[in-house]
């Protein structure tokens, strides 16, 4: 078994593990290839996105108006990079100064850090806010597709989280927040450019209506706080996962140092 390299740097009095490419290619519970869950997730995401496009309730060019579809694309990309990374044969790779990881591993890690909390956010936002909105639109005419887009999306990302063998870092919280900020800026530009939703409304989501900026900013602020909370949940789950893994192993392993500092 590949031995984990530990850094001598201090992290509040404890040693920290430097991430290696091998961590991203293995399952936390060992002897299980990540391909066993990443390939099904990738195929699931491709199927759902194809189904969503074919049954979209408006012009196809409006498909990417919605955060749900942005999140689905992130799952496609995250699982695709995860599969490619696992299938790539180990070799002498050109690393850079950031943790010594090759670019495709860092790209996967960023996608991972975004896709999981965003999936959780989409599920809670949809069922907790949109479904209770007085201006509710039928965002998924097919009830099965509705569950796939706004429920199973979180399930598959939870599977990715609990089986992955690499760390989730606390300070990576800015990555999903920057992603959400990009979507928010998109909604602002779309509104002031005169864009409409497929039903002719001057908003994409009724609770994010820039003709009512005060109300919208309250929703946006609460949503950002909840997304940050989702990232904290991801780090906590990863830490619990790694604690369980250590107890199951008879040899030294990795721990999730997500609550430590970051260099």
PDB file of C-alpha atoms in Angstrom:
ATOM      1  CA  UNK A   1       0.000   0.000   0.000  1.00  0.00           C
ATOM      2  CA  UNK A   2       1.210   3.480  -0.806  1.00  0.00           C
ATOM      3  CA  UNK A   3       2.482   5.188   2.313  1.00  0.00           C
ATOM      4  CA  UNK A   4       1.190   8.646   3.142  1.00  0.00           C
ATOM      5  CA  UNK A   5       3.815  11.375   3.316  1.00  0.00           C
ATOM      6  CA  UNK A   6       3.475  13.651   6.298  1.00  0.00           C
ATOM      7  CA  UNK A   7       4.783  17.166   6.474  1.00  0.00           C
ATOM      8  CA  UNK A   8       6.813  18.377   9.427  1.00  0.00           C
ATOM      9  CA  UNK A   9       5.044  21.710   9.389  1.00  0.00           C
ATOM     10  CA  UNK A  10       3.027  22.646  12.415  1.00  0.00           C
ATOM     11  CA  UNK A  11      -0.759  23.012  12.400  1.00  0.00           C
ATOM     12  CA  UNK A  12      -1.757  24.048  15.877  1.00  0.00           C
ATOM     13  CA  UNK A  13       0.738  21.570  17.281  1.00  0.00           C
ATOM     14  CA  UNK A  14      -0.096  18.665  14.958  1.00  0.00           C
ATOM     15  CA  UNK A  15       1.519  17.495  11.759  1.00  0.00           C
ATOM     16  CA  UNK A  16      -0.346  18.004   8.506  1.00  0.00           C
ATOM     17  CA  UNK A  17      -0.518  15.761   5.482  1.00  0.00           C
ATOM     18  CA  UNK A  18       0.436  17.253   2.165  1.00  0.00           C
ATOM     19  CA  UNK A  19      -2.141  16.179  -0.455  1.00  0.00           C
ATOM     20  CA  UNK A  20      -0.816  13.862  -3.141  1.00  0.00           C
ATOM     21  CA  UNK A  21      -2.297  12.767  -6.451  1.00  0.00           C
ATOM     22  CA  UNK A  22      -2.718   9.264  -5.075  1.00  0.00           C
ATOM     23  CA  UNK A  23      -5.203  10.510  -2.448  1.00  0.00           C
ATOM     24  CA  UNK A  24      -7.583  11.646  -5.179  1.00  0.00           C
ATOM     25  CA  UNK A  25      -7.421   8.297  -6.974  1.00  0.00           C
ATOM     26  CA  UNK A  26      -8.461   6.116  -4.056  1.00  0.00           C
ATOM     27  CA  UNK A  27     -11.459   5.384  -1.874  1.00  0.00           C
ATOM     28  CA  UNK A  28     -11.365   6.282   1.795  1.00  0.00           C
ATOM     29  CA  UNK A  29     -12.326   2.716   2.676  1.00  0.00           C
ATOM     30  CA  UNK A  30      -9.553   1.168   0.497  1.00  0.00           C
ATOM     31  CA  UNK A  31      -9.704  -1.614  -2.087  1.00  0.00           C
ATOM     32  CA  UNK A  32     -12.624   0.103  -3.818  1.00  0.00           C
ATOM     33  CA  UNK A  33     -11.885   1.997  -6.997  1.00  0.00           C
ATOM     34  CA  UNK A  34     -13.547   5.434  -7.215  1.00  0.00           C
ATOM     35  CA  UNK A  35     -14.624   4.381 -10.711  1.00  0.00           C
ATOM     36  CA  UNK A  36     -17.302   2.216  -9.059  1.00  0.00           C
ATOM     37  CA  UNK A  37     -19.242   5.336  -8.067  1.00  0.00           C
ATOM     38  CA  UNK A  38     -17.875   8.089 -10.335  1.00  0.00           C
ATOM     39  CA  UNK A  39     -18.811   6.338 -13.597  1.00  0.00           C
ATOM     40  CA  UNK A  40     -22.446   5.771 -12.466  1.00  0.00           C
ATOM     41  CA  UNK A  41     -22.631   9.401 -11.258  1.00  0.00           C
ATOM     42  CA  UNK A  42     -21.290  10.633 -14.599  1.00  0.00           C
ATOM     43  CA  UNK A  43     -23.770   8.512 -16.562  1.00  0.00           C
ATOM     44  CA  UNK A  44     -26.594   9.586 -14.255  1.00  0.00           C
ATOM     45  CA  UNK A  45     -25.720  13.268 -14.718  1.00  0.00           C
ATOM     46  CA  UNK A  46     -25.482  12.941 -18.512  1.00  0.00           C
ATOM     47  CA  UNK A  47     -28.835  11.153 -18.613  1.00  0.00           C
ATOM     48  CA  UNK A  48     -30.559  13.742 -16.422  1.00  0.00           C
ATOM     49  CA  UNK A  49     -29.101  16.700 -18.295  1.00  0.00           C
ATOM     50  CA  UNK A  50     -30.191  15.190 -21.632  1.00  0.00           C
ATOM     51  CA  UNK A  51     -33.641  14.501 -20.205  1.00  0.00           C
ATOM     52  CA  UNK A  52     -33.812  18.056 -18.822  1.00  0.00           C
ATOM     53  CA  UNK A  53     -32.907  19.638 -22.154  1.00  0.00           C
ATOM     54  CA  UNK A  54     -35.394  17.501 -24.103  1.00  0.00           C
ATOM     55  CA  UNK A  55     -38.245  18.286 -21.700  1.00  0.00           C
ATOM     56  CA  UNK A  56     -37.299  21.896 -20.947  1.00  0.00           C
ATOM     57  CA  UNK A  57     -40.347  24.120 -20.557  1.00  0.00           C
ATOM     58  CA  UNK A  58     -38.916  27.019 -22.577  1.00  0.00           C
ATOM     59  CA  UNK A  59     -36.522  27.783 -25.443  1.00  0.00           C
ATOM     60  CA  UNK A  60     -33.387  25.641 -25.192  1.00  0.00           C
ATOM     61  CA  UNK A  61     -31.216  28.758 -25.135  1.00  0.00           C
ATOM     62  CA  UNK A  62     -32.782  29.564 -21.732  1.00  0.00           C
ATOM     63  CA  UNK A  63     -31.720  26.249 -20.229  1.00  0.00           C
ATOM     64  CA  UNK A  64     -28.729  27.731 -18.419  1.00  0.00           C
ATOM     65  CA  UNK A  65     -30.755  30.463 -16.752  1.00  0.00           C
ATOM     66  CA  UNK A  66     -31.236  28.245 -13.732  1.00  0.00           C
ATOM     67  CA  UNK A  67     -28.861  27.423 -10.895  1.00  0.00           C
ATOM     68  CA  UNK A  68     -30.203  23.860 -10.908  1.00  0.00           C
ATOM     69  CA  UNK A  69     -28.759  23.328 -14.373  1.00  0.00           C
ATOM     70  CA  UNK A  70     -25.492  25.034 -13.448  1.00  0.00           C
ATOM     71  CA  UNK A  71     -25.198  22.623 -10.538  1.00  0.00           C
ATOM     72  CA  UNK A  72     -25.940  19.660 -12.794  1.00  0.00           C
ATOM     73  CA  UNK A  73     -23.193  20.727 -15.184  1.00  0.00           C
ATOM     74  CA  UNK A  74     -20.798  20.924 -12.250  1.00  0.00           C
ATOM     75  CA  UNK A  75     -21.630  17.321 -11.371  1.00  0.00           C
ATOM     76  CA  UNK A  76     -20.928  16.263 -14.970  1.00  0.00           C
ATOM     77  CA  UNK A  77     -17.554  18.037 -14.956  1.00  0.00           C
ATOM     78  CA  UNK A  78     -16.604  16.888 -11.451  1.00  0.00           C
ATOM     79  CA  UNK A  79     -17.320  13.241 -12.190  1.00  0.00           C
ATOM     80  CA  UNK A  80     -15.661  13.437 -15.627  1.00  0.00           C
ATOM     81  CA  UNK A  81     -12.439  14.823 -14.162  1.00  0.00           C
ATOM     82  CA  UNK A  82     -12.636  12.283 -11.346  1.00  0.00           C
ATOM     83  CA  UNK A  83     -12.902   9.413 -13.841  1.00  0.00           C
ATOM     84  CA  UNK A  84     -10.105  10.733 -16.056  1.00  0.00           C
ATOM     85  CA  UNK A  85      -7.853  11.220 -13.041  1.00  0.00           C
ATOM     86  CA  UNK A  86      -8.405   7.634 -11.869  1.00  0.00           C
ATOM     87  CA  UNK A  87      -7.805   6.179 -15.334  1.00  0.00           C
ATOM     88  CA  UNK A  88      -4.633   8.154 -15.979  1.00  0.00           C
ATOM     89  CA  UNK A  89      -1.612   5.911 -15.522  1.00  0.00           C
ATOM     90  CA  UNK A  90       0.779   7.019 -12.765  1.00  0.00           C
ATOM     91  CA  UNK A  91       3.804   8.670 -14.288  1.00  0.00           C
ATOM     92  CA  UNK A  92       6.350  11.344 -13.663  1.00  0.00           C
ATOM     93  CA  UNK A  93       4.100  14.402 -13.789  1.00  0.00           C
ATOM     94  CA  UNK A  94       4.905  18.064 -14.105  1.00  0.00           C
ATOM     95  CA  UNK A  95       3.659  19.551 -10.848  1.00  0.00           C
ATOM     96  CA  UNK A  96       3.406  23.192  -9.875  1.00  0.00           C
ATOM     97  CA  UNK A  97       4.049  24.988  -6.598  1.00  0.00           C
ATOM     98  CA  UNK A  98       0.510  24.577  -5.219  1.00  0.00           C
ATOM     99  CA  UNK A  99       0.682  21.435  -3.069  1.00  0.00           C
ATOM    100  CA  UNK A 100       2.734  19.860  -5.881  1.00  0.00           C
ATOM    101  CA  UNK A 101      -0.465  18.676  -7.590  1.00  0.00           C
ATOM    102  CA  UNK A 102      -0.862  18.504 -11.387  1.00  0.00           C
ATOM    103  CA  UNK A 103      -3.406  20.862 -12.933  1.00  0.00           C
ATOM    104  CA  UNK A 104      -6.062  18.236 -13.610  1.00  0.00           C
ATOM    105  CA  UNK A 105      -6.063  17.090  -9.971  1.00  0.00           C
ATOM    106  CA  UNK A 106      -6.459  20.664  -8.739  1.00  0.00           C
ATOM    107  CA  UNK A 107      -9.237  21.216 -11.287  1.00  0.00           C
ATOM    108  CA  UNK A 108     -11.044  18.144  -9.982  1.00  0.00           C
ATOM    109  CA  UNK A 109     -10.592  19.327  -6.390  1.00  0.00           C
ATOM    110  CA  UNK A 110     -12.095  22.749  -7.177  1.00  0.00           C
ATOM    111  CA  UNK A 111     -15.042  21.125  -8.978  1.00  0.00           C
ATOM    112  CA  UNK A 112     -15.501  18.765  -6.023  1.00  0.00           C
ATOM    113  CA  UNK A 113     -15.450  21.663  -3.559  1.00  0.00           C
ATOM    114  CA  UNK A 114     -18.133  23.450  -5.575  1.00  0.00           C
ATOM    115  CA  UNK A 115     -20.389  20.630  -6.765  1.00  0.00           C
ATOM    116  CA  UNK A 116     -21.149  19.068  -3.374  1.00  0.00           C
ATOM    117  CA  UNK A 117     -22.279  22.086  -1.296  1.00  0.00           C
ATOM    118  CA  UNK A 118     -24.044  23.594  -4.330  1.00  0.00           C
ATOM    119  CA  UNK A 119     -26.014  20.360  -4.802  1.00  0.00           C
ATOM    120  CA  UNK A 120     -27.073  20.476  -1.145  1.00  0.00           C
ATOM    121  CA  UNK A 121     -28.008  24.162  -1.531  1.00  0.00           C
ATOM    122  CA  UNK A 122     -30.106  23.499  -4.642  1.00  0.00           C
ATOM    123  CA  UNK A 123     -32.073  20.777  -2.882  1.00  0.00           C
ATOM    124  CA  UNK A 124     -32.831  22.875   0.207  1.00  0.00           C
ATOM    125  CA  UNK A 125     -33.435  26.091  -1.768  1.00  0.00           C
ATOM    126  CA  UNK A 126     -35.881  24.385  -4.120  1.00  0.00           C
ATOM    127  CA  UNK A 127     -37.938  22.435  -1.597  1.00  0.00           C
ATOM    128  CA  UNK A 128     -37.638  24.972   1.211  1.00  0.00           C
ATOM    129  CA  UNK A 129     -38.079  28.263  -0.662  1.00  0.00           C
ATOM    130  CA  UNK A 130     -39.274  27.876  -4.243  1.00  0.00           C
ATOM    131  CA  UNK A 131     -41.898  25.248  -3.451  1.00  0.00           C
ATOM    132  CA  UNK A 132     -43.356  27.550  -0.818  1.00  0.00           C
ATOM    133  CA  UNK A 133     -43.289  30.648  -3.052  1.00  0.00           C
ATOM    134  CA  UNK A 134     -46.634  32.215  -3.971  1.00  0.00           C
ATOM    135  CA  UNK A 135     -45.289  32.675  -7.513  1.00  0.00           C
ATOM    136  CA  UNK A 136     -44.315  29.034  -7.949  1.00  0.00           C
ATOM    137  CA  UNK A 137     -43.709  27.916 -11.525  1.00  0.00           C
ATOM    138  CA  UNK A 138     -43.486  24.346 -12.707  1.00  0.00           C
ATOM    139  CA  UNK A 139     -39.703  24.075 -12.987  1.00  0.00           C
ATOM    140  CA  UNK A 140     -39.844  20.354 -13.760  1.00  0.00           C
ATOM    141  CA  UNK A 141     -43.133  19.218 -15.383  1.00  0.00           C
ATOM    142  CA  UNK A 142     -42.169  15.576 -14.950  1.00  0.00           C
ATOM    143  CA  UNK A 143     -42.311  14.658 -11.220  1.00  0.00           C
ATOM    144  CA  UNK A 144     -39.579  12.030 -11.591  1.00  0.00           C
ATOM    145  CA  UNK A 145     -37.289  14.556 -13.262  1.00  0.00           C
ATOM    146  CA  UNK A 146     -38.159  16.997 -10.503  1.00  0.00           C
ATOM    147  CA  UNK A 147     -36.828  14.540  -7.903  1.00  0.00           C
ATOM    148  CA  UNK A 148     -33.745  13.803 -10.012  1.00  0.00           C
ATOM    149  CA  UNK A 149     -32.864  17.492 -10.380  1.00  0.00           C
ATOM    150  CA  UNK A 150     -33.649  18.628  -6.865  1.00  0.00           C
ATOM    151  CA  UNK A 151     -33.156  15.560  -4.682  1.00  0.00           C
ATOM    152  CA  UNK A 152     -31.055  12.795  -6.206  1.00  0.00           C
ATOM    153  CA  UNK A 153     -28.468  15.433  -7.117  1.00  0.00           C
ATOM    154  CA  UNK A 154     -27.641  15.719  -3.409  1.00  0.00           C
ATOM    155  CA  UNK A 155     -27.711  11.955  -2.932  1.00  0.00           C
ATOM    156  CA  UNK A 156     -25.080  11.296  -5.631  1.00  0.00           C
ATOM    157  CA  UNK A 157     -22.850  14.079  -4.313  1.00  0.00           C
ATOM    158  CA  UNK A 158     -23.187  12.683  -0.800  1.00  0.00           C
ATOM    159  CA  UNK A 159     -21.975   9.340  -2.170  1.00  0.00           C
ATOM    160  CA  UNK A 160     -18.974  11.137  -3.697  1.00  0.00           C
ATOM    161  CA  UNK A 161     -18.276  12.803  -0.365  1.00  0.00           C
ATOM    162  CA  UNK A 162     -18.443   9.755   1.903  1.00  0.00           C
ATOM    163  CA  UNK A 163     -16.359   7.483  -0.336  1.00  0.00           C
ATOM    164  CA  UNK A 164     -13.654   9.884  -1.515  1.00  0.00           C
ATOM    165  CA  UNK A 165     -10.222   9.548   0.051  1.00  0.00           C
ATOM    166  CA  UNK A 166      -8.969  13.127  -0.079  1.00  0.00           C
ATOM    167  CA  UNK A 167      -9.398  16.063   2.256  1.00  0.00           C
ATOM    168  CA  UNK A 168     -12.047  18.779   2.352  1.00  0.00           C
ATOM    169  CA  UNK A 169     -10.499  22.014   3.570  1.00  0.00           C
ATOM    170  CA  UNK A 170     -12.255  24.706   5.593  1.00  0.00           C
ATOM    171  CA  UNK A 171     -10.562  27.555   3.736  1.00  0.00           C
ATOM    172  CA  UNK A 172     -11.854  26.232   0.425  1.00  0.00           C
ATOM    173  CA  UNK A 173     -15.160  27.771   1.443  1.00  0.00           C
ATOM    174  CA  UNK A 174     -14.537  30.634  -0.993  1.00  0.00           C
ATOM    175  CA  UNK A 175     -14.736  28.339  -4.023  1.00  0.00           C
ATOM    176  CA  UNK A 176     -18.481  27.562  -3.796  1.00  0.00           C
ATOM    177  CA  UNK A 177     -19.114  31.154  -2.723  1.00  0.00           C
ATOM    178  CA  UNK A 178     -17.308  32.503  -5.795  1.00  0.00           C
ATOM    179  CA  UNK A 179     -19.355  30.126  -7.945  1.00  0.00           C
ATOM    180  CA  UNK A 180     -22.568  31.425  -6.358  1.00  0.00           C
ATOM    181  CA  UNK A 181     -21.357  34.995  -6.834  1.00  0.00           C
ATOM    182  CA  UNK A 182     -20.793  34.326 -10.538  1.00  0.00           C
ATOM    183  CA  UNK A 183     -24.387  33.101 -10.853  1.00  0.00           C
ATOM    184  CA  UNK A 184     -25.657  36.097  -8.874  1.00  0.00           C
ATOM    185  CA  UNK A 185     -23.832  38.544 -11.157  1.00  0.00           C
ATOM    186  CA  UNK A 186     -25.301  36.679 -14.118  1.00  0.00           C
ATOM    187  CA  UNK A 187     -28.840  37.255 -12.782  1.00  0.00           C
ATOM    188  CA  UNK A 188     -28.108  40.974 -12.289  1.00  0.00           C
ATOM    189  CA  UNK A 189     -26.731  41.416 -15.809  1.00  0.00           C
ATOM    190  CA  UNK A 190     -29.598  39.394 -17.263  1.00  0.00           C
ATOM    191  CA  UNK A 191     -32.184  41.538 -15.462  1.00  0.00           C
ATOM    192  CA  UNK A 192     -30.691  44.895 -16.499  1.00  0.00           C
ATOM    193  CA  UNK A 193     -30.267  43.633 -20.064  1.00  0.00           C
ATOM    194  CA  UNK A 194     -34.035  43.145 -20.181  1.00  0.00           C
ATOM    195  CA  UNK A 195     -33.967  39.373 -19.958  1.00  0.00           C
ATOM    196  CA  UNK A 196     -37.077  37.393 -19.096  1.00  0.00           C
ATOM    197  CA  UNK A 197     -37.853  33.874 -17.973  1.00  0.00           C
ATOM    198  CA  UNK A 198     -39.734  31.446 -20.282  1.00  0.00           C
ATOM    199  CA  UNK A 199     -43.063  32.775 -18.936  1.00  0.00           C
ATOM    200  CA  UNK A 200     -42.221  36.412 -19.705  1.00  0.00           C
ATOM    201  CA  UNK A 201     -41.350  37.483 -16.152  1.00  0.00           C
ATOM    202  CA  UNK A 202     -38.526  39.932 -15.520  1.00  0.00           C
ATOM    203  CA  UNK A 203     -36.796  37.504 -13.157  1.00  0.00           C
ATOM    204  CA  UNK A 204     -35.348  34.018 -13.256  1.00  0.00           C
ATOM    205  CA  UNK A 205     -36.549  32.959  -9.821  1.00  0.00           C
ATOM    206  CA  UNK A 206     -39.463  34.809  -8.167  1.00  0.00           C
ATOM    207  CA  UNK A 207     -37.518  35.101  -4.892  1.00  0.00           C
ATOM    208  CA  UNK A 208     -34.570  36.695  -6.745  1.00  0.00           C
ATOM    209  CA  UNK A 209     -36.348  39.608  -8.365  1.00  0.00           C
ATOM    210  CA  UNK A 210     -34.047  42.601  -8.901  1.00  0.00           C
ATOM    211  CA  UNK A 211     -37.048  44.928  -9.294  1.00  0.00           C
ATOM    212  CA  UNK A 212     -37.322  44.383  -5.515  1.00  0.00           C
ATOM    213  CA  UNK A 213     -33.656  44.811  -4.502  1.00  0.00           C
ATOM    214  CA  UNK A 214     -34.166  44.940  -0.715  1.00  0.00           C
ATOM    215  CA  UNK A 215     -36.161  41.716  -0.640  1.00  0.00           C
ATOM    216  CA  UNK A 216     -33.766  40.036  -3.052  1.00  0.00           C
ATOM    217  CA  UNK A 217     -30.675  41.027  -1.067  1.00  0.00           C
ATOM    218  CA  UNK A 218     -32.164  39.428   2.046  1.00  0.00           C
ATOM    219  CA  UNK A 219     -32.694  36.165   0.137  1.00  0.00           C
ATOM    220  CA  UNK A 220     -29.218  36.363  -1.420  1.00  0.00           C
ATOM    221  CA  UNK A 221     -27.526  36.999   1.943  1.00  0.00           C
ATOM    222  CA  UNK A 222     -29.347  34.137   3.650  1.00  0.00           C
ATOM    223  CA  UNK A 223     -28.576  31.855   0.714  1.00  0.00           C
ATOM    224  CA  UNK A 224     -24.861  32.734   0.860  1.00  0.00           C
ATOM    225  CA  UNK A 225     -24.796  32.009   4.585  1.00  0.00           C
ATOM    226  CA  UNK A 226     -26.526  28.700   4.018  1.00  0.00           C
ATOM    227  CA  UNK A 227     -24.062  27.769   1.252  1.00  0.00           C
ATOM    228  CA  UNK A 228     -21.206  28.525   3.661  1.00  0.00           C
ATOM    229  CA  UNK A 229     -22.935  26.298   6.210  1.00  0.00           C
ATOM    230  CA  UNK A 230     -23.162  23.532   3.597  1.00  0.00           C
ATOM    231  CA  UNK A 231     -19.408  23.733   3.066  1.00  0.00           C
ATOM    232  CA  UNK A 232     -18.855  23.447   6.811  1.00  0.00           C
ATOM    233  CA  UNK A 233     -21.107  20.391   6.775  1.00  0.00           C
ATOM    234  CA  UNK A 234     -19.021  18.871   3.965  1.00  0.00           C
ATOM    235  CA  UNK A 235     -15.822  19.394   5.976  1.00  0.00           C
ATOM    236  CA  UNK A 236     -17.452  17.905   9.076  1.00  0.00           C
ATOM    237  CA  UNK A 237     -18.697  14.842   7.179  1.00  0.00           C
ATOM    238  CA  UNK A 238     -15.253  14.364   5.603  1.00  0.00           C
ATOM    239  CA  UNK A 239     -13.645  14.572   9.033  1.00  0.00           C
ATOM    240  CA  UNK A 240     -16.083  11.994  10.444  1.00  0.00           C
ATOM    241  CA  UNK A 241     -15.523   9.785   7.401  1.00  0.00           C
ATOM    242  CA  UNK A 242     -11.766   9.836   7.864  1.00  0.00           C
ATOM    243  CA  UNK A 243     -12.078   9.154  11.590  1.00  0.00           C
ATOM    244  CA  UNK A 244     -14.119   6.036  10.770  1.00  0.00           C
ATOM    245  CA  UNK A 245     -11.586   5.005   8.118  1.00  0.00           C
ATOM    246  CA  UNK A 246      -8.709   5.295  10.587  1.00  0.00           C
ATOM    247  CA  UNK A 247     -10.491   3.024  13.023  1.00  0.00           C
ATOM    248  CA  UNK A 248     -11.120   0.449  10.308  1.00  0.00           C
ATOM    249  CA  UNK A 249      -7.545   0.394   9.125  1.00  0.00           C
ATOM    250  CA  UNK A 250      -4.737  -1.532  10.699  1.00  0.00           C
ATOM    251  CA  UNK A 251      -2.125   0.712   9.139  1.00  0.00           C
ATOM    252  CA  UNK A 252      -1.524   4.433   9.298  1.00  0.00           C
ATOM    253  CA  UNK A 253      -3.750   6.460   7.010  1.00  0.00           C
ATOM    254  CA  UNK A 254      -4.858   9.902   6.063  1.00  0.00           C
ATOM    255  CA  UNK A 255      -7.005  12.174   8.166  1.00  0.00           C
ATOM    256  CA  UNK A 256      -9.091  15.104   6.982  1.00  0.00           C
ATOM    257  CA  UNK A 257      -7.297  18.255   8.092  1.00  0.00           C
ATOM    258  CA  UNK A 258     -10.038  20.516   6.816  1.00  0.00           C
ATOM    259  CA  UNK A 259     -10.311  22.482  10.051  1.00  0.00           C
ATOM    260  CA  UNK A 260      -6.615  23.282  10.093  1.00  0.00           C
ATOM    261  CA  UNK A 261      -4.880  26.204   8.455  1.00  0.00           C
ATOM    262  CA  UNK A 262      -3.982  26.187   4.770  1.00  0.00           C
ATOM    263  CA  UNK A 263      -0.662  27.025   3.206  1.00  0.00           C
TER     264      UNK A 263
END
